[in-house]
Coordinates of C-alpha atoms and ligand atoms in Angstrom, one line a residue:
M900 CA 0.0 0.0 0.0
L901 CA 1.4 3.4 -1.0
I902 CA 0.1 6.3 1.0
T903 CA 0.5 9.3 -1.2
N904 CA 0.0 13.1 -1.0
A905 CA 0.9 13.2 2.7
T906 CA 2.7 15.6 5.0
L907 CA 4.7 13.1 7.0
I908 CA 5.6 13.8 10.7
T909 CA 8.4 11.2 11.3
W910 CA 9.1 11.8 15.0
K911 CA 12.6 10.5 14.3
P912 CA 14.5 10.2 17.6
T913 CA 17.5 12.0 16.2
G914 CA 15.3 15.0 15.2
N915 CA 11.7 15.3 14.1
E916 CA 11.0 16.1 10.5
I917 CA 7.9 17.4 8.7
L918 CA 8.0 16.3 5.1
E919 CA 5.5 17.8 2.7
K920 CA 4.3 16.1 -0.5
H921 CA 5.7 12.8 0.6
A922 CA 4.6 9.2 0.3
L923 CA 5.1 6.1 2.5
L924 CA 5.1 2.5 1.4
V925 CA 3.6 -0.1 3.6
D926 CA 4.3 -3.8 3.1
G927 CA 2.6 -6.3 5.4
D928 CA 2.8 -4.8 8.9
R929 CA 5.9 -2.6 8.3
I930 CA 6.8 0.7 6.7
T931 CA 9.3 -0.2 3.9
A932 CA 10.0 3.1 2.3
L933 CA 9.3 6.8 2.5
G934 CA 10.2 9.7 0.2
P935 CA 9.0 12.4 -2.1
A936 CA 5.5 11.4 -3.4
A937 CA 6.5 11.7 -7.1
E938 CA 9.5 9.5 -6.6
L939 CA 7.7 6.7 -4.8
E940 CA 4.8 6.8 -7.2
R941 CA 7.3 6.3 -10.1
Q942 CA 9.1 3.6 -8.2
Y943 CA 6.0 1.6 -7.2
P944 CA 3.5 2.2 -10.0
S945 CA 1.4 -0.9 -9.3
A946 CA 1.1 -0.5 -5.5
E947 CA -2.4 0.0 -4.2
R948 CA -2.8 3.8 -3.4
L949 CA -4.2 5.5 -0.4
D950 CA -4.5 9.2 -1.0
A951 CA -3.9 11.2 2.2
R952 CA -5.2 14.3 0.5
G953 CA -2.6 16.6 2.0
Q954 CA -3.3 15.5 5.6
L955 CA -0.7 15.0 8.2
V956 CA 0.4 11.4 8.4
M957 CA 2.1 10.4 11.7
P958 CA 2.7 7.5 14.0
G959 CA -0.3 6.3 16.0
N960 CA -0.4 7.5 19.6
I961 CA 0.7 5.1 22.4
C962 CA -0.9 4.9 25.9
A963 CA 1.4 3.5 28.6
H964 CA -1.2 2.9 31.3
T965 CA -5.0 2.4 31.0
H966 CA -7.9 0.5 32.4
F967 CA -10.4 -0.9 29.8
Y968 CA -12.5 -2.2 32.7
G969 CA -13.5 1.3 33.8
A970 CA -15.6 2.1 30.7
F971 CA -18.9 1.5 32.5
S972 CA -18.1 4.1 35.1
R973 CA -19.1 7.0 32.8
G974 CA -22.1 8.7 34.4
M975 CA -22.4 6.3 37.3
A976 CA -23.9 7.8 40.4
I977 CA -22.2 6.8 43.7
P978 CA -24.7 6.6 46.6
G979 CA -23.9 8.5 49.8
T980 CA -21.8 11.5 50.5
P981 CA -19.4 12.9 47.9
L982 CA -16.2 10.9 47.5
K983 CA -13.7 12.6 49.8
D984 CA -10.3 11.4 48.9
F985 CA -8.5 8.7 46.8
P986 CA -9.0 5.8 49.3
D987 CA -12.7 6.6 49.3
I988 CA -12.7 6.7 45.5
L989 CA -11.1 3.3 45.4
E990 CA -13.5 1.7 47.9
R991 CA -16.7 3.3 46.9
L992 CA -16.3 3.6 43.1
W993 CA -13.6 1.3 41.5
W994 CA -13.8 -1.6 43.9
K995 CA -17.6 -1.7 43.6
L996 CA -17.6 -1.4 39.8
D997 CA -14.8 -4.0 39.1
K998 CA -16.5 -6.6 41.4
A999 CA -19.7 -6.4 39.5
L1000 CA -18.1 -7.2 36.1
T1001 CA -18.8 -10.5 34.3
L1002 CA -16.7 -11.7 31.4
E1003 CA -19.3 -10.3 29.0
D1004 CA -18.9 -6.9 30.7
V1005 CA -15.2 -7.2 30.5
R1006 CA -15.5 -7.8 26.7
Y1007 CA -17.8 -4.9 26.0
S1008 CA -15.9 -2.6 28.4
A1009 CA -12.8 -3.3 26.4
L1010 CA -14.6 -2.9 23.0
V1011 CA -15.9 0.5 24.1
C1012 CA -12.3 1.7 24.9
L1013 CA -10.9 0.1 21.8
A1014 CA -13.4 1.8 19.5
D1015 CA -12.5 5.1 21.2
A1016 CA -8.8 4.4 20.7
V1017 CA -9.3 3.7 16.9
K1018 CA -11.3 6.9 16.6
H1019 CA -8.8 9.0 18.4
G1020 CA -5.7 7.5 16.8
T1021 CA -4.2 5.5 19.7
T1022 CA -2.8 2.3 18.3
T1023 CA -0.9 0.8 21.2
L1024 CA -2.2 0.5 24.7
F1025 CA -1.0 -0.9 28.0
D1026 CA -4.0 -2.2 29.9
H1027 CA -4.2 -3.0 33.6
H1028 CA -7.2 -5.1 34.2
A1029 CA -9.4 -6.0 37.3
S1030 CA -12.6 -8.0 37.5
P1031 CA -12.5 -9.9 40.8
G1032 CA -15.8 -11.6 40.0
A1033 CA -14.6 -12.9 36.7
I1034 CA -10.8 -13.4 36.8
E1035 CA -10.3 -16.7 35.0
G1036 CA -10.1 -16.1 31.3
S1037 CA -10.5 -12.3 31.5
L1038 CA -7.2 -11.6 29.7
G1039 CA -8.2 -14.0 27.0
V1040 CA -11.5 -12.1 26.5
I1041 CA -9.7 -8.8 26.3
A1042 CA -7.1 -10.2 23.9
E1043 CA -10.0 -11.3 21.6
A1044 CA -11.5 -7.8 21.7
V1045 CA -8.0 -6.3 20.9
G1046 CA -7.7 -8.7 18.0
Q1047 CA -11.2 -7.8 16.7
A1048 CA -10.3 -4.1 16.9
G1049 CA -6.9 -4.7 15.2
L1050 CA -5.0 -2.6 17.7
R1051 CA -1.8 -3.5 19.6
A1052 CA -2.0 -4.0 23.4
C1053 CA 0.0 -5.3 26.4
L1054 CA -2.3 -6.9 29.0
C1055 CA -2.1 -8.0 32.6
Y1056 CA -4.3 -8.7 35.6
E1057 CA -4.1 -6.6 38.8
V1058 CA -3.2 -9.0 41.5
T1059 CA -4.5 -7.8 44.9
D1060 CA -5.1 -9.2 48.4
R1061 CA -8.2 -7.0 49.0
D1062 CA -10.6 -9.8 48.3
G1063 CA -8.8 -12.6 50.1
E1064 CA -6.2 -15.2 49.3
A1065 CA -8.2 -17.3 46.8
L1066 CA -8.8 -14.3 44.5
S1067 CA -5.2 -13.1 44.9
Q1068 CA -4.1 -16.5 43.8
A1069 CA -6.5 -16.5 40.9
G1070 CA -5.0 -13.2 39.7
I1071 CA -1.5 -14.7 39.8
V1072 CA -2.8 -17.7 37.8
E1073 CA -4.5 -15.5 35.2
N1074 CA -1.2 -13.5 34.6
V1075 CA 0.8 -16.7 34.3
R1076 CA -1.8 -18.4 32.1
F1077 CA -1.9 -15.4 29.7
T1078 CA 1.9 -15.0 29.5
R1079 CA 2.2 -18.7 28.7
A1080 CA -0.5 -18.7 26.1
L1081 CA 1.2 -15.8 24.3
A1082 CA 4.6 -17.5 24.5
E1083 CA 3.1 -20.6 22.9
Q1084 CA 1.2 -18.6 20.3
P1085 CA 3.0 -15.3 19.7
N1086 CA 1.1 -12.5 18.1
P1087 CA 2.9 -9.3 17.0
K1088 CA 0.0 -7.2 18.3
L1089 CA -0.2 -8.7 21.8
A1090 CA 2.1 -8.7 24.7
A1091 CA 1.9 -9.5 28.4
T1092 CA 3.2 -8.1 31.6
F1093 CA 2.5 -9.1 35.2
G1094 CA -0.1 -6.9 36.9
L1095 CA -0.1 -5.9 40.6
H1096 CA -2.7 -3.5 41.9
A1097 CA -0.6 -1.4 44.4
S1098 CA 1.6 -1.9 47.4
L1099 CA -1.3 -0.9 49.7
T1100 CA -3.3 -4.0 48.8
L1101 CA -0.5 -6.5 48.6
S1102 CA 1.1 -8.4 51.4
D1103 CA 4.8 -9.4 51.6
R1104 CA 3.7 -13.0 51.0
T1105 CA 1.8 -12.2 47.8
L1106 CA 4.6 -10.0 46.5
A1107 CA 7.1 -12.8 47.0
A1108 CA 4.8 -15.3 45.4
C1109 CA 4.5 -13.1 42.3
R1110 CA 8.2 -12.8 42.0
V1111 CA 8.5 -16.6 42.2
V1112 CA 6.3 -17.2 39.3
H1113 CA 7.4 -14.3 37.1
D1114 CA 11.0 -13.1 36.5
E1115 CA 10.8 -9.6 35.3
G1116 CA 8.3 -7.0 34.0
F1117 CA 5.5 -5.9 36.3
H1118 CA 2.8 -3.2 36.0
I1119 CA 1.8 -1.6 39.3
H1120 CA 0.3 1.6 40.7
V1121 CA 2.9 3.4 42.8
A1122 CA 2.4 6.1 45.4
E1123 CA -0.7 7.5 43.6
H1124 CA -1.8 8.9 47.0
E1125 CA 0.0 9.4 50.3
A1126 CA -2.0 6.4 51.6
D1127 CA 0.2 4.0 49.6
E1128 CA 3.4 5.4 51.3
Y1129 CA 1.8 5.4 54.8
D1130 CA 0.6 1.9 54.3
S1131 CA 4.0 0.7 53.1
L1132 CA 5.8 2.5 56.0
Q1133 CA 3.5 0.9 58.5
K1134 CA 3.7 -2.6 56.9
S1135 CA 7.4 -2.7 56.2
G1136 CA 9.1 0.3 57.6
R1137 CA 10.0 1.1 54.0
R1138 CA 8.6 3.4 51.4
V1139 CA 6.8 1.9 48.4
V1140 CA 9.6 1.9 45.8
D1141 CA 12.1 0.6 48.4
R1142 CA 9.6 -2.2 49.3
L1143 CA 9.1 -3.2 45.6
N1144 CA 12.8 -3.1 45.0
E1145 CA 13.4 -5.4 48.0
F1146 CA 11.1 -8.0 46.3
G1147 CA 12.9 -7.7 43.0
L1148 CA 9.9 -6.2 41.2
L1149 CA 11.7 -3.2 39.6
G1150 CA 13.5 -3.2 36.3
P1151 CA 13.6 -2.0 32.7
R1152 CA 10.3 -3.9 31.9
T1153 CA 8.5 -2.7 35.0
I1154 CA 5.9 0.1 34.8
A1155 CA 5.3 2.1 37.9
A1156 CA 2.1 4.1 37.3
H1157 CA 1.8 7.6 38.8
C1158 CA 4.6 8.0 41.4
V1159 CA 3.0 11.2 42.7
H1160 CA 4.3 10.9 46.3
I1161 CA 7.7 9.3 46.0
D1162 CA 10.8 10.8 47.6
A1163 CA 14.3 11.5 46.2
R1164 CA 15.7 8.0 47.1
E1165 CA 12.7 6.3 45.5
M1166 CA 13.5 8.3 42.3
E1167 CA 17.1 7.0 42.5
W1168 CA 15.9 3.4 42.8
L1169 CA 13.6 3.9 39.7
K1170 CA 16.5 5.4 37.7
D1171 CA 19.1 2.8 38.8
T1172 CA 16.8 -0.1 37.9
G1173 CA 15.6 1.5 34.6
T1174 CA 12.0 1.2 35.8
W1175 CA 9.4 3.1 33.8
V1176 CA 7.1 5.7 35.4
T1177 CA 3.9 6.6 33.7
H1178 CA 2.2 10.0 34.0
Q1179 CA -1.6 10.4 34.0
P1180 CA -2.3 14.1 34.7
R1181 CA -6.1 14.0 34.0
S1182 CA -6.5 11.2 36.5
N1183 CA -4.3 12.9 39.0
M1184 CA -6.4 16.1 38.8
N1185 CA -9.7 14.2 38.9
N1186 CA -8.6 12.2 42.0
A1187 CA -7.0 15.3 43.5
V1188 CA -3.9 13.4 44.4
G1189 CA -1.4 16.0 43.4
A1190 CA 1.0 16.7 40.5
A1191 CA 3.6 14.0 40.0
P1192 CA 7.2 15.4 40.2
V1193 CA 7.7 14.7 36.5
E1194 CA 10.4 17.3 35.9
D1195 CA 12.3 16.1 39.0
M1196 CA 12.2 12.5 37.8
L1197 CA 13.4 13.5 34.3
R1198 CA 16.3 15.5 35.8
V1199 CA 17.3 12.5 37.9
G1200 CA 17.1 10.3 34.8
V1201 CA 14.0 8.4 35.4
R1202 CA 12.2 7.3 32.2
V1203 CA 8.7 8.8 32.2
A1204 CA 6.0 7.8 29.7
L1205 CA 2.4 9.0 29.2
G1206 CA -0.7 7.0 30.0
N1207 CA -4.4 7.9 30.6
D1208 CA -5.5 5.7 33.5
G1209 CA -8.7 4.8 31.8
F1210 CA -9.7 8.3 30.7
S1211 CA -10.6 8.6 27.0
N1212 CA -8.0 7.2 24.6
A1213 CA -7.7 10.7 23.1
M1214 CA -4.0 11.1 24.0
W1215 CA -3.7 14.7 22.9
D1216 CA -6.0 15.5 25.8
E1217 CA -3.5 13.9 28.1
W1218 CA -0.7 16.0 26.4
K1219 CA -2.7 19.1 27.1
A1220 CA -3.3 18.2 30.8
A1221 CA 0.5 17.4 31.2
Y1222 CA 1.3 20.8 29.7
F1223 CA -1.1 22.7 32.1
I1224 CA -1.0 20.8 35.4
H1225 CA 2.6 21.6 36.3
K1226 CA 2.3 25.2 35.4
L1227 CA -0.6 25.6 37.7
A1228 CA 0.8 23.4 40.5
H1229 CA 4.1 25.5 40.5
R1230 CA 2.5 28.8 39.5
D1231 CA 5.3 29.0 36.9
P1232 CA 4.5 29.1 33.1
R1233 CA 8.0 27.8 32.3
R1234 CA 7.2 24.4 33.7
A1235 CA 6.5 21.4 31.5
N1236 CA 7.2 23.0 28.1
G1237 CA 5.8 21.5 24.9
A1238 CA 9.0 19.8 23.9
M1239 CA 9.2 18.0 27.2
V1240 CA 5.6 16.8 26.9
A1241 CA 6.4 15.6 23.4
D1242 CA 9.5 13.8 24.6
I1243 CA 7.5 11.9 27.2
A1244 CA 4.5 11.2 25.0
V1245 CA 6.3 10.2 21.8
G1246 CA 10.0 9.2 22.4
N1247 CA 9.8 7.7 25.9
T1248 CA 6.4 6.1 25.5
A1249 CA 7.5 4.5 22.2
A1250 CA 10.7 3.3 23.9
L1251 CA 8.6 1.6 26.6
A1252 CA 6.4 0.0 23.9
R1253 CA 9.5 -1.3 22.2
E1254 CA 10.4 -3.3 25.4
F1255 CA 7.2 -5.3 24.9
F1256 CA 7.0 -5.3 21.1
P1257 CA 10.7 -5.8 20.3
E1258 CA 10.3 -6.9 16.6
A1259 CA 10.1 -3.4 15.2
S1260 CA 10.1 0.3 16.1
L1261 CA 6.9 2.0 17.2
G1262 CA 6.1 5.8 17.4
V1263 CA 8.3 6.6 14.4
L1264 CA 7.9 6.8 10.6
A1265 CA 11.0 5.0 9.3
P1266 CA 11.7 2.0 7.0
G1267 CA 11.4 -1.1 9.1
A1268 CA 9.1 0.4 11.8
Y1269 CA 5.6 -1.0 12.4
A1270 CA 3.0 0.6 10.1
D1271 CA 1.0 2.1 13.0
L1272 CA -0.2 5.3 11.4
I1273 CA -2.9 8.0 11.7
F1274 CA -4.1 10.7 9.2
V1275 CA -4.8 14.1 10.9
D1276 CA -6.9 16.6 9.1
Y1277 CA -5.1 19.6 10.5
H1278 CA -4.3 22.7 8.5
A1279 CA -2.0 25.0 10.4
T1280 CA -3.1 28.6 10.3
T1281 CA 0.4 29.7 11.5
P1282 CA 3.8 28.3 10.4
L1283 CA 4.2 24.7 11.4
T1284 CA 7.8 23.4 11.9
A1285 CA 9.3 20.3 13.5
G1286 CA 10.3 22.6 16.4
N1287 CA 6.9 24.1 17.2
L1288 CA 4.8 21.0 16.4
P1289 CA 4.2 20.2 20.1
W1290 CA 2.5 23.6 20.6
H1291 CA 0.4 23.0 17.5
I1292 CA -0.7 19.7 19.0
I1293 CA -1.4 21.3 22.4
F1294 CA -3.2 24.4 21.1
G1295 CA -4.5 23.3 17.7
F1296 CA -5.0 19.6 17.4
E1297 CA -8.4 18.0 18.2
N1298 CA -8.7 14.3 18.6
S1299 CA -11.6 14.3 16.2
M1300 CA -9.2 15.4 13.5
V1301 CA -8.0 11.9 13.2
T1302 CA -9.6 10.6 10.0
T1303 CA -7.8 7.3 9.3
T1304 CA -6.2 4.8 11.7
I1305 CA -3.9 2.0 10.6
C1306 CA -2.2 -0.5 12.9
G1307 CA 0.3 -3.0 11.6
G1308 CA -0.6 -2.1 8.1
Q1309 CA -4.3 -2.9 8.7
V1310 CA -6.7 0.0 8.0
L1311 CA -9.0 0.2 11.1
M1312 CA -10.7 3.5 10.3
K1313 CA -10.9 5.2 7.0
D1314 CA -12.4 8.7 6.6
R1315 CA -13.9 8.4 10.1
R1316 CA -15.6 5.1 9.3
L1317 CA -14.7 2.2 11.5
L1318 CA -13.9 -0.9 9.5
T1319 CA -13.2 -3.5 12.2
L1320 CA -15.7 -2.7 14.9
D1321 CA -19.5 -2.2 14.8
E1322 CA -19.8 0.9 16.9
A1323 CA -23.6 1.0 17.0
E1324 CA -23.7 -2.6 18.3
I1325 CA -21.0 -2.0 20.9
T1326 CA -22.7 1.2 22.1
A1327 CA -26.1 -0.4 22.4
K1328 CA -24.8 -3.5 24.2
S1329 CA -22.6 -1.4 26.5
R1330 CA -25.5 0.7 27.6
E1331 CA -27.5 -2.3 28.4
L1332 CA -24.7 -4.1 30.3
A1333 CA -23.6 -0.9 32.1
Q1334 CA -27.1 -0.5 33.5
K1335 CA -27.0 -4.0 35.0
V1336 CA -23.5 -3.5 36.4
W1337 CA -24.5 -0.3 38.1
A1338 CA -27.5 -2.1 39.7
R1339 CA -25.2 -5.0 40.9
A1340 CA -22.5 -2.6 42.1
Y1341 CA -24.7 -0.9 44.6
A1342 CA -27.3 -3.6 45.3
Ligands
ZN1329 ZN1 -4.3 3.1 36.9

């Protein structure tokens, strides 16, 4: 497939480029060539053409931390007094909702999020799943939904002790089962990591048990709220990151989501072990947990990537939140400049994805990279350069400007029309299932 008449945004790690009147050749699931449109059209006269009509063509967005299971929370009323802090939000919202999910709910919850991702140009997602009432087989169900959508995803189940030993064991088994299934039947669009909810719901015994069955690569919430640090100090006399390090859970394939309340030593542990931190500013604002010390972490050398924590898979909204939150938190407009946000969202998040999808590059337009592409119908009203692109994205891009989404060479949306998912069916079924989940959650 030859994508012609495009303005390519390459996001090359050595220096981003914006290439007008260019074309890009896709063979199978990879990009095989890019160059001036006239040249490639001459070189590949018989290739099937896809006319980008002058739109921007760029790598699909990547989300480093999300929760497909949260889709049915939209509009859900929580009985009683308003949720007062993060522990209250966990207990009275998330731990009610996730317990009420059946495997069918898990499937539709995932499909809702995947349709949203295709529409908003997010082609790779790291999901962190919980459904204590339907653990066995849940990752397989999500994997089927991902396959149906045609997107790329790394899955895991959140092991936790909050519902007793039998369910914490079932979570461990589900992670192991899914990891083994993928090892036996590899799929370039699927990857697995080992999920842990958070230090505050995990005993020493369970942490040790997880490390016994899984060598490296964990996905866990870390110090999202002070409660996680207080709990760890009380349980172990150590802070959260120190505690995880002691159990051998950190490393270059571990994802520590949030890290809002870590201290300087914890940052050093994260840096020394090469652990990834993901930043989810919309969620942090919504839960009123604070602004993560992202600039401090970057200065220390911690690798920070961008997630959305189950908010919409419209990742430019997350860019915008990342750009604004630190300015307000520090009352300093120099904080979190656009280039920094782009480094996190594009370069770092793609490097994290590469750890789990090592066959080819992601987040870049280059020969050999995965053909994960989006067309963006954006026509700059001011000069657009590789240097000022992050500010065009933050102040000019809308997620609805994504008109075409391609993942691994497969066209998932063309001219805003979904080709792999039946959105009307998913929407109707989701509404029906969500109603029942709400009723069960607060019965
Ligand atoms: Zn999360």
